[in-house]
Coordinates of C-alpha atoms in Angstrom, one line a residue:
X1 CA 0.0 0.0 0.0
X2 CA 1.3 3.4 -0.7
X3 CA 2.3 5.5 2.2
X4 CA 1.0 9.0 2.0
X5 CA 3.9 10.5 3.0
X6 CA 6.0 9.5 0.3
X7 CA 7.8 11.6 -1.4
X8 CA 7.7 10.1 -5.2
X9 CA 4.5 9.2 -7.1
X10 CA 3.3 6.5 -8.5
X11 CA 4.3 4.2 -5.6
X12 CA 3.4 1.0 -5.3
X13 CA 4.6 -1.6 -1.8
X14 CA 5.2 -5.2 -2.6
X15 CA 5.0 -6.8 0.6
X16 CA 6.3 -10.4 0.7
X17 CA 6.1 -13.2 4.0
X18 CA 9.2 -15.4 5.0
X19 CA 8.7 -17.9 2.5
X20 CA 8.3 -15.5 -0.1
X21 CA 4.6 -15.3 -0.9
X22 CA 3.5 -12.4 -2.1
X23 CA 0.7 -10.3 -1.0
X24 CA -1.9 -10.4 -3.5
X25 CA -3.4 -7.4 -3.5
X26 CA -0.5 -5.6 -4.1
X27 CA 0.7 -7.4 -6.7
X28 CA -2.5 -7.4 -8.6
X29 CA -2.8 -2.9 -7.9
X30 CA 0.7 -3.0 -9.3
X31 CA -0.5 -5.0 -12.2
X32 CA -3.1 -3.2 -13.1
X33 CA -2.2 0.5 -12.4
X34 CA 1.3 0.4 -13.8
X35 CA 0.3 0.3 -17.9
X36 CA -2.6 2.8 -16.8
X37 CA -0.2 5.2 -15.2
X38 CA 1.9 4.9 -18.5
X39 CA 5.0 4.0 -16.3
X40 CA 8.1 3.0 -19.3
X41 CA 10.6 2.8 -16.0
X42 CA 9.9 1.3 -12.7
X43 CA 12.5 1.4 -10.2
X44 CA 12.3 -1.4 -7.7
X45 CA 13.7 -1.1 -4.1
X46 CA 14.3 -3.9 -1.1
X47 CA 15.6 -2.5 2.0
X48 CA 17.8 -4.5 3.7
X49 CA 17.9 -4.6 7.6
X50 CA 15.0 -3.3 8.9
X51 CA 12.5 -3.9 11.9
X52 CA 9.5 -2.2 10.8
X53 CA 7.2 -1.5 7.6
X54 CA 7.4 2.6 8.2
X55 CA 10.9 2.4 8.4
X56 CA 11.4 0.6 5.0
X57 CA 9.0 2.9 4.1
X58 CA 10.6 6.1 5.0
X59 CA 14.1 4.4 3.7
X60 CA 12.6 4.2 -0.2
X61 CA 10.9 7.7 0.1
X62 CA 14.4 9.2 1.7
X63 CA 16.1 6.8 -1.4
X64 CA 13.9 8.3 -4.3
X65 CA 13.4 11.7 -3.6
X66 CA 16.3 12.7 -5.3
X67 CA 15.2 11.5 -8.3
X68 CA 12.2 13.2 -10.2
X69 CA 14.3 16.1 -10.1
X70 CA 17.8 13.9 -11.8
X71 CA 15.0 12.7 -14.4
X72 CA 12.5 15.0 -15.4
X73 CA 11.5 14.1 -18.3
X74 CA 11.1 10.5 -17.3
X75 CA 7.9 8.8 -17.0
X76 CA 8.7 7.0 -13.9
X77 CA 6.9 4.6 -10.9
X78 CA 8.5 3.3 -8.1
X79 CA 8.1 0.0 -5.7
X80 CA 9.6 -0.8 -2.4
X81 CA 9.8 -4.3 -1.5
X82 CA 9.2 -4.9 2.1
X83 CA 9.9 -8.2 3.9
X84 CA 10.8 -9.6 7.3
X85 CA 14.3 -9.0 8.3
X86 CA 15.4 -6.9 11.4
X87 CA 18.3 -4.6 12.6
X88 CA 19.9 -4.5 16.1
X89 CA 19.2 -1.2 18.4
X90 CA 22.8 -0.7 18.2
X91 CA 23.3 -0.3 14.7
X92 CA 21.4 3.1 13.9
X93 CA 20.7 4.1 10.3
X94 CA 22.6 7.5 9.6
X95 CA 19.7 10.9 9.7
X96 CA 17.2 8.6 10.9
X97 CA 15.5 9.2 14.2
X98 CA 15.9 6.4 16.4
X99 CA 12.2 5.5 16.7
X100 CA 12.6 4.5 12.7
X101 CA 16.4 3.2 12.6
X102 CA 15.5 1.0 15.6
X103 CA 15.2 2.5 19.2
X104 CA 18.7 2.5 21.1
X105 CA 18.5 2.1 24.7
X106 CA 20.2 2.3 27.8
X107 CA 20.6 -1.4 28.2
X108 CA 24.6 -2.2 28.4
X109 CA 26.1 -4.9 26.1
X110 CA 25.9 -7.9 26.5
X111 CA 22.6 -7.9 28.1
X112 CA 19.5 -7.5 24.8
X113 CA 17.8 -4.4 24.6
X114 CA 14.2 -4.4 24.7
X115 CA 13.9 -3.9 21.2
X116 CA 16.0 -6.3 20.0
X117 CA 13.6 -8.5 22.4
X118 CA 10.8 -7.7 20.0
X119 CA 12.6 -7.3 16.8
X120 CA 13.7 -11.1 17.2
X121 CA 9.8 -12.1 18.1
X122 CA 8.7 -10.6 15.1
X123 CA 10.9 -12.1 12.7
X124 CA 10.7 -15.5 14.5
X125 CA 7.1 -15.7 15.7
X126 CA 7.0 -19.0 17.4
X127 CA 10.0 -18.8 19.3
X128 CA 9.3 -15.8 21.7
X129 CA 10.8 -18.8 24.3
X130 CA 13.5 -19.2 22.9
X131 CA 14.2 -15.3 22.7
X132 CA 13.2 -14.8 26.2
X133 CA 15.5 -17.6 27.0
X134 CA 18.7 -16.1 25.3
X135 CA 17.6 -12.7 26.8
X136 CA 18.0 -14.0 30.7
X137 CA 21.4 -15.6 29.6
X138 CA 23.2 -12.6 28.0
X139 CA 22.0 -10.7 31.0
X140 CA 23.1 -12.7 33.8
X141 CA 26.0 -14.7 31.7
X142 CA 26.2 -17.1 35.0
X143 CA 29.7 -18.6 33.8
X144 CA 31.8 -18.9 30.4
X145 CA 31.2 -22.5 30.4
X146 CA 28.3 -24.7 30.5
X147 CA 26.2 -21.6 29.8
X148 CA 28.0 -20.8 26.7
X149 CA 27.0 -24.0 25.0
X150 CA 23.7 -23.7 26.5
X151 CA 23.6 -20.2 24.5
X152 CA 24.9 -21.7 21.4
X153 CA 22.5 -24.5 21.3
X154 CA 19.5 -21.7 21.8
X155 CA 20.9 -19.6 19.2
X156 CA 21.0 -22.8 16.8
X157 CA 17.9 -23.7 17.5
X158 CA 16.9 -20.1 17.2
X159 CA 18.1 -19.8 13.8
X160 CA 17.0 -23.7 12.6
X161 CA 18.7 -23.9 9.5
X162 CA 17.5 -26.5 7.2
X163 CA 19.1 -27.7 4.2
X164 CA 16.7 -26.4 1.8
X165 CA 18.3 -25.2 -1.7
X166 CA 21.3 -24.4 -3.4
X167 CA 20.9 -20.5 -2.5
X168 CA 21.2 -22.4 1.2
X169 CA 24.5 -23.2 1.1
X170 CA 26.8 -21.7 2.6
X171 CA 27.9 -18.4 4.4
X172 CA 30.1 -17.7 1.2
X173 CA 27.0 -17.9 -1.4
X174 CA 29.1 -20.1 -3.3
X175 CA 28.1 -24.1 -4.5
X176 CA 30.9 -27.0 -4.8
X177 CA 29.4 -28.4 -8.0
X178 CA 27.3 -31.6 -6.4
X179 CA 28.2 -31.3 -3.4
X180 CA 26.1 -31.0 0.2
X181 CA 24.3 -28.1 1.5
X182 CA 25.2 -27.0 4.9
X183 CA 23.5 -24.5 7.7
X184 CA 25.7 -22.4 10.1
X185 CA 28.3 -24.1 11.3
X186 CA 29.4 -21.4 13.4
X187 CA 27.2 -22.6 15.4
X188 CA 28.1 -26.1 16.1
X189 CA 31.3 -26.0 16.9
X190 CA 33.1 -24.6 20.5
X191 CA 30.7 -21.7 21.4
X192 CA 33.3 -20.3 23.7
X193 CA 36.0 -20.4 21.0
X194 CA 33.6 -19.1 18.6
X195 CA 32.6 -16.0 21.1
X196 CA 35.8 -15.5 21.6
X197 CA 36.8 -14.9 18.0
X198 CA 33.8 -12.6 18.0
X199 CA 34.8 -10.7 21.0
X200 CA 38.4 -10.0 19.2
X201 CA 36.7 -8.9 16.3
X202 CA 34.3 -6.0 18.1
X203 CA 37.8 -4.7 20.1
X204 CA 39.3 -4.6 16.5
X205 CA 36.1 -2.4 15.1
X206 CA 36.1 -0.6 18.0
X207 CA 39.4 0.5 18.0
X208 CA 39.7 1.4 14.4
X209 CA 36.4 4.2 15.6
X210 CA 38.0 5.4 18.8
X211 CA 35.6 3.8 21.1
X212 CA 35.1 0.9 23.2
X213 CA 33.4 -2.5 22.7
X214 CA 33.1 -3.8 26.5
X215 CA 29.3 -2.4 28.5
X216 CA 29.8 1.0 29.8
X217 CA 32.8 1.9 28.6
X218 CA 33.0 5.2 26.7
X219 CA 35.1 7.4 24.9
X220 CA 38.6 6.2 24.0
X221 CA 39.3 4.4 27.4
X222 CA 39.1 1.5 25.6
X223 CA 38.1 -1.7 27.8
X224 CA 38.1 -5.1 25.8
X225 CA 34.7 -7.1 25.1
X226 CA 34.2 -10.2 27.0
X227 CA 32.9 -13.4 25.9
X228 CA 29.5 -12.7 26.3
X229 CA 29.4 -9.4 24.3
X230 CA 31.3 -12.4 22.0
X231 CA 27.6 -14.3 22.3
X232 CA 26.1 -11.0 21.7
X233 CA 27.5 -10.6 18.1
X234 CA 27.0 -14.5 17.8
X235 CA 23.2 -14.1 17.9
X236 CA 23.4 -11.0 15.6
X237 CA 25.7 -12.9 13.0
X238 CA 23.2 -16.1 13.5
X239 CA 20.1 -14.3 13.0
X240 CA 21.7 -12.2 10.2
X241 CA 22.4 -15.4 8.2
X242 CA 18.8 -16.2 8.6
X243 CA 18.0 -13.2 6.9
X244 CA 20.4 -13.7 4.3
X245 CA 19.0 -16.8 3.7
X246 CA 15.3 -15.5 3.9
X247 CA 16.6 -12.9 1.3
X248 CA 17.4 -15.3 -1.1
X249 CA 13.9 -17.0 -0.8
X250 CA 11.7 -14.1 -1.0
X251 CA 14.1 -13.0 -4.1
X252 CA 13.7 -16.1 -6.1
X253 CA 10.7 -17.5 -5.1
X254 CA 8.8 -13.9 -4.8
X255 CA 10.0 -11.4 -6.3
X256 CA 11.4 -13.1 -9.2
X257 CA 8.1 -14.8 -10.0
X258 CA 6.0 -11.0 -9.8
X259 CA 8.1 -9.4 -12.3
X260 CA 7.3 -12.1 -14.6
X261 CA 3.9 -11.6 -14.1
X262 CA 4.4 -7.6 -14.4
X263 CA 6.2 -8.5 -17.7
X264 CA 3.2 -10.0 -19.0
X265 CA 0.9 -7.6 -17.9
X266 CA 3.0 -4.6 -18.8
X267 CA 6.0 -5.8 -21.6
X268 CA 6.8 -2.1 -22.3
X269 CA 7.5 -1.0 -18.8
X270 CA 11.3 -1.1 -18.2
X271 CA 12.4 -2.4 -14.5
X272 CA 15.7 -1.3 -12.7
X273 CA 15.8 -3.0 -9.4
X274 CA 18.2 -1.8 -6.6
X275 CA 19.2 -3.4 -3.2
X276 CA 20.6 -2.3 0.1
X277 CA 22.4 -5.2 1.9
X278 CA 20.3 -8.6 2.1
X279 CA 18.0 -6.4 -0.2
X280 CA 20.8 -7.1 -2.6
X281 CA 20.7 -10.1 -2.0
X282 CA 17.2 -10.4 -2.4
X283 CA 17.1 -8.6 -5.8
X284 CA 19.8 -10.9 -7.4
X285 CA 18.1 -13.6 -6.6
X286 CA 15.0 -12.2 -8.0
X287 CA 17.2 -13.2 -11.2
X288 CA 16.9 -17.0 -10.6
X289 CA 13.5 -16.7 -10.1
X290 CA 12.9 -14.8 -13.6
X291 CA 10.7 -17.0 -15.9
X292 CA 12.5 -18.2 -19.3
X293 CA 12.8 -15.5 -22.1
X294 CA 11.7 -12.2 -19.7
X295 CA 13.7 -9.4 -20.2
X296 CA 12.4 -6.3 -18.4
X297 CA 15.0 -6.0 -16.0
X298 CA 17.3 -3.5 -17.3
X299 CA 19.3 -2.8 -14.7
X300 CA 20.7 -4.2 -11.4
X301 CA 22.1 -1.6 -8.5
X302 CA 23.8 -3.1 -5.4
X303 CA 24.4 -0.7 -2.5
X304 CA 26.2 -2.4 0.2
X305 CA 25.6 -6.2 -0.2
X306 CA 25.4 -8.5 2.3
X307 CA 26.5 -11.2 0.1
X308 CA 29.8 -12.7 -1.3
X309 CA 31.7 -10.9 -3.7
X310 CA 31.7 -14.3 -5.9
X311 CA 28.5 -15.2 -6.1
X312 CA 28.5 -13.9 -9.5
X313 CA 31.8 -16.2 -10.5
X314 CA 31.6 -18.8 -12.7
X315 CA 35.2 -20.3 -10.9
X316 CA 36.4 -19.8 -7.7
X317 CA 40.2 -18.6 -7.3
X318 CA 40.1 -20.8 -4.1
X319 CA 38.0 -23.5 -5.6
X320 CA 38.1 -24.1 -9.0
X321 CA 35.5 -26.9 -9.0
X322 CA 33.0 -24.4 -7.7
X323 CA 30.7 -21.6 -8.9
X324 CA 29.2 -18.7 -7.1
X325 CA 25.6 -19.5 -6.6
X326 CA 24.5 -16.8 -8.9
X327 CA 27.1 -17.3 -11.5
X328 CA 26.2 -16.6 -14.8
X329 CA 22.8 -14.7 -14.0
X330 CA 24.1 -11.2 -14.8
X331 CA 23.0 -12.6 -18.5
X332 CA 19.6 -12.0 -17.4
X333 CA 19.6 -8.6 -17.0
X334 CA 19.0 -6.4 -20.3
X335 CA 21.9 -4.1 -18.7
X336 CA 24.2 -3.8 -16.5
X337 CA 24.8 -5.1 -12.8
X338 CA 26.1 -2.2 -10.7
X339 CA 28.1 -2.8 -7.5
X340 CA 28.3 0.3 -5.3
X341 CA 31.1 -0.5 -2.2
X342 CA 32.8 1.5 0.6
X343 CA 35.9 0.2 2.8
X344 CA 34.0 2.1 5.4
X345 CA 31.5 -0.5 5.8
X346 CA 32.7 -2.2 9.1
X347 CA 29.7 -4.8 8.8
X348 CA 30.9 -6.0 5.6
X349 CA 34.5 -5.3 6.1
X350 CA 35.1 -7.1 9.4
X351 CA 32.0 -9.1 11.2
X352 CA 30.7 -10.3 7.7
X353 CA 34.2 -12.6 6.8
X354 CA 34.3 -13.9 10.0
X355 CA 31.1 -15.0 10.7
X356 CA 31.4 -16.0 6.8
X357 CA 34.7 -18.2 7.7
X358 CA 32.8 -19.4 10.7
X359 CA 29.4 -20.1 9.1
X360 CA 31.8 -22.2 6.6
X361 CA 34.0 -23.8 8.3
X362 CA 33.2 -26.0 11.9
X363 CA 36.8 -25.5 13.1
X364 CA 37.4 -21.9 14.8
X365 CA 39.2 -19.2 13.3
X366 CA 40.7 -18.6 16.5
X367 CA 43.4 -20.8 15.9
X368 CA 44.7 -18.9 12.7
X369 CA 44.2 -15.9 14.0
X370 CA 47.4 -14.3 16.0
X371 CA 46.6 -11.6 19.0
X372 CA 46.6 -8.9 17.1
X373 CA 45.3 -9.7 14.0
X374 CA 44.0 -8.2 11.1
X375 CA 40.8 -10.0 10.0
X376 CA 40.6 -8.5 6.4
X377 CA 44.3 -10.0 6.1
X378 CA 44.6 -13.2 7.9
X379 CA 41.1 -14.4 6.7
X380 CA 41.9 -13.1 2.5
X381 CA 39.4 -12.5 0.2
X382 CA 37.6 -16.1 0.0
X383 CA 35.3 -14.5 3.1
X384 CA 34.3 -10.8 1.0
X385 CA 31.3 -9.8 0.8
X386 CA 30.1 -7.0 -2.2
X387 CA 29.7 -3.7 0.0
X388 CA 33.0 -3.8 1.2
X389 CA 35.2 -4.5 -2.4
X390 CA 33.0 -5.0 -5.6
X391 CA 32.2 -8.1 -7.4
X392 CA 35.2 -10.1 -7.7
X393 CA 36.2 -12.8 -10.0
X394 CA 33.9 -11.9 -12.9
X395 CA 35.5 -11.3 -16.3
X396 CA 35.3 -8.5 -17.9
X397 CA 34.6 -6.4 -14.9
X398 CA 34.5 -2.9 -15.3
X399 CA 35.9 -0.7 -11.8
X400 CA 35.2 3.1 -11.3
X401 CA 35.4 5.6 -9.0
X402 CA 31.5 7.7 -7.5
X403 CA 33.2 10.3 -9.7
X404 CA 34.0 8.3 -12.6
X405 CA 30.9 6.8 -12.6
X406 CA 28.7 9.8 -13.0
X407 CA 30.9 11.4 -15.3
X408 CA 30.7 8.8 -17.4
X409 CA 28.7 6.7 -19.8
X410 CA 28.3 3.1 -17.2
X411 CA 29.2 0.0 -19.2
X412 CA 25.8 -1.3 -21.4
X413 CA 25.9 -4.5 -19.7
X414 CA 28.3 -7.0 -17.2
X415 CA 29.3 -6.4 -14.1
X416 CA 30.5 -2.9 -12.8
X417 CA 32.1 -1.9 -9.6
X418 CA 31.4 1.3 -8.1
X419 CA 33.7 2.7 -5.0
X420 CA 31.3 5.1 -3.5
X421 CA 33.5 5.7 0.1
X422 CA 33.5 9.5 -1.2
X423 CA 29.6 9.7 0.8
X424 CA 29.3 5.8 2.0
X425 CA 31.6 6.8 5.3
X426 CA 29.2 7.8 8.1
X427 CA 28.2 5.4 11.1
X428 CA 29.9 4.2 14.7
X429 CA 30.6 0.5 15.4
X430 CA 29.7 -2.0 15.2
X431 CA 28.5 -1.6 11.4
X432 CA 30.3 1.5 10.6
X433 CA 28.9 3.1 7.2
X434 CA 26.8 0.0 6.4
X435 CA 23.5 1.4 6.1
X436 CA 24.7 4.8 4.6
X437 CA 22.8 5.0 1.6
X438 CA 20.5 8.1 0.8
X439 CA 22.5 10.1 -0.9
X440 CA 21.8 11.7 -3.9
X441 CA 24.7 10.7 -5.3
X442 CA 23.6 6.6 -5.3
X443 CA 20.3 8.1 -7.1
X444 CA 22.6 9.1 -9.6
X445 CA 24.2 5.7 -10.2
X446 CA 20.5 4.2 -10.6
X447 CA 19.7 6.3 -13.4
X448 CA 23.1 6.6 -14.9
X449 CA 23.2 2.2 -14.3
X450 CA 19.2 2.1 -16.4
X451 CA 19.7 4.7 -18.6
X452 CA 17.0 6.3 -17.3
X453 CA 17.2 10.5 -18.7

């Protein structure tokens, strides 16, 4: 449903369930009103972590309203995509009151704020046990032994990953041809080693933004995190792979599936779709689930993905016997696929490889890993994800520069890397710039990537 407060018109809401059905009504207003409106470009936006529908809401009217005035003479309709994903209180958006980023409160790490409380109820509904059982341990954390496992095993069971589908497989997006799919393994290994490894990883963020990762610490008297502000990022990295994983579903079998339908009830109207972090995710895999022979999507814009940076690789550098689970799908798109990135993105830069390594791998990176360790280093580039370096071992490639890139003519097609640290720089720990998006700037790659004038 449109929200009256929006700031772009026409706007349509595509609102989709965990499992990626579709709300029919919706759909079928979209269906019918686009070809009446006489829409030739619809821009297509899935917010990424989020905890409630006015706050993805206000994140695609904030994202568009740039743009009637970088395209006037375009005849142009918009969509947001919402579906059920969640941010932490701790990770506010940049500009965006708290009340629509997600409330911070005074509640001191490790111990769950109330509104993570009910941000994990919403997006899990019939586990509200299970949350209120995780809750009491990070608050009391009774002893780093026995009650660490017991805290792994809730989170696991939390989480309940299932072998489902290729798109399943592991942390790295990426599929060994024929081989097994596998859920988080991060979580069934040594819980202590594994919050441990987490724990090193907030001091390391921390530092790098002059603050301090341990409860009531402040400023730069830096006091190191614990092992159960370790658990703490343990059941933010475990609940984020649910959502990747969610992302991927509602992409392929929702998303996907709708704009076939819209291509059949409107084969003239031109879709670019764009994607902030598992909403990058989510549109990609709205590729996969593009019916045979459709060819409305003309562009592709990735801001900040929360995904691997070779999911789009046909051979892995590490792995040659292995693809990136969307290799090859670029071809679908009637354009280009643009990858917007900042090094700024402490999400994607540090926590995502290491829960990625984790996630992949049973055995703890603790035991690589020296005391002072540099995770972008010791862990390489087999654990990227696309916000923090591009797409990565796609031929033909093209890399610019924010500058470069709206200068310039973007490449007609292929894959196209974007380093857009020049205004993706703004946010604290533990997700530095990660959901710095609305800028006018990132409008400006969305037209320049559809050719939209």
């Amino acid at each position: 449903m449109a929200d009256q407060a929006m700031s772009v018109t026409p706007y349509w809401e595509l609102t989709f369930d965990a499992d990626g059905d579709v709300d029919g009504r919706e759909r079928d207003r979209l269906l019918a009103q686009v070809a009446q409106r006489k829409v030739h470009d619809l821009v297509v936006f899935a917010h990424g972590w989020n905890n409630e529908r006015s706050g993805a809401t206000r994140l695609c009217s904030r994202f568009f309203q740039p743009v009637p005035a970088l395209a006037p003479r375009a005849r142009l309709g918009y969509v947001g995509v919402v579906w059920p994903s969640m941010i932490f209180p701790d990770e506010p958006i940049p500009d965006f009151p708290a009340s629509v980023a997600a409330e911070v409160t005074a509640v001191a790490r490790p111990a769950l704020a109330k509104g993570a409380r009910q941000a994990l109820v919403e997006v899990f509904p019939d586990r509200a046990t299970l949350v209120e059982q995780i809750a009491r341990l990070l608050e009391r954390h009774p002893d780093e032994g026995a009650s660490l496992e017991t805290f792994g095993r809730l989170v696991r069971l939390l989480v309940e990953a299932r072998p489902q589908d290729p798109q399943d497989a592991c942390a790295a997006d990426t599929l060994a041809t024929g081989g097994p799919v596998s859920g988080p393994e991060m979580l069934s290994g040594d819980t202590a080693l594994v919050c441990r490894d987490f724990a090193r990883a907030l001091d390391r963020v921390a530092s790098l933004h002059g603050t301090s990762a341990a409860p009531g610490a402040a400023g730069f008297s830096f006091t190191p995190a614990g092992l159960w502000d370790g658990a703490h990022e343990l059941l933010r990295q475990a609940t984020y792979y649910a959502m990747k994983r969610r992302a991927g579903t509602v992409g392929e079998r929702g998303l996907g599936r709708v704009l076939g339908r819209l291509a059949q009830a409107a084969p003239d109207v031109r879709v670019h779709l764009v994607g902030h972090s598992f909403g990058g995710r989510l549109v990609s895999f709205a590729l996969r689930g593009l019916p045979a022979g459709v060819r409305t999507v003309k562009s592709v814009t990735l801001l900040q993905g929360a995904f691997s940076h070779y999911a789009f690789a046909a051979r892995l550098p590490h792995d040659t016997h292995a693809s990136g689970a969307l290799h090859g799908l670029q071809s679908r798109i009637d354009g280009p696929l643009v990858c917007c990135y900042s090094h700024f993105d402490s999400a994607l830069g540090t926590m995502y490889p290491l829960a990625s390594r984790m996630a992949g791998d049973a055995r703890s990176a603790a035991g690589e890993l020296g005391a002072d360790f540099d995770i972008g280093r010791t862990l390489g580039p087999r654990w990227g994800a696309m916000g923090h370096d591009g797409v990565q071992a796609v031929d033909g490639t093209r890399a610019f520069t924010l500058a470069e890139a709206l200068r310039a003519e973007l490449p007609a097609s292929g894959c196209v890397n974007v380093d857009a640290a020049a205004v993706v720089k703004r946010g604290g720990p533990p997700t530095g710039a990660h959901s710095d998006i609305v800028h006018r700037e990132l409008a400006q790659v969305v037209l320049a990537a559809g050719r939209i004038r």
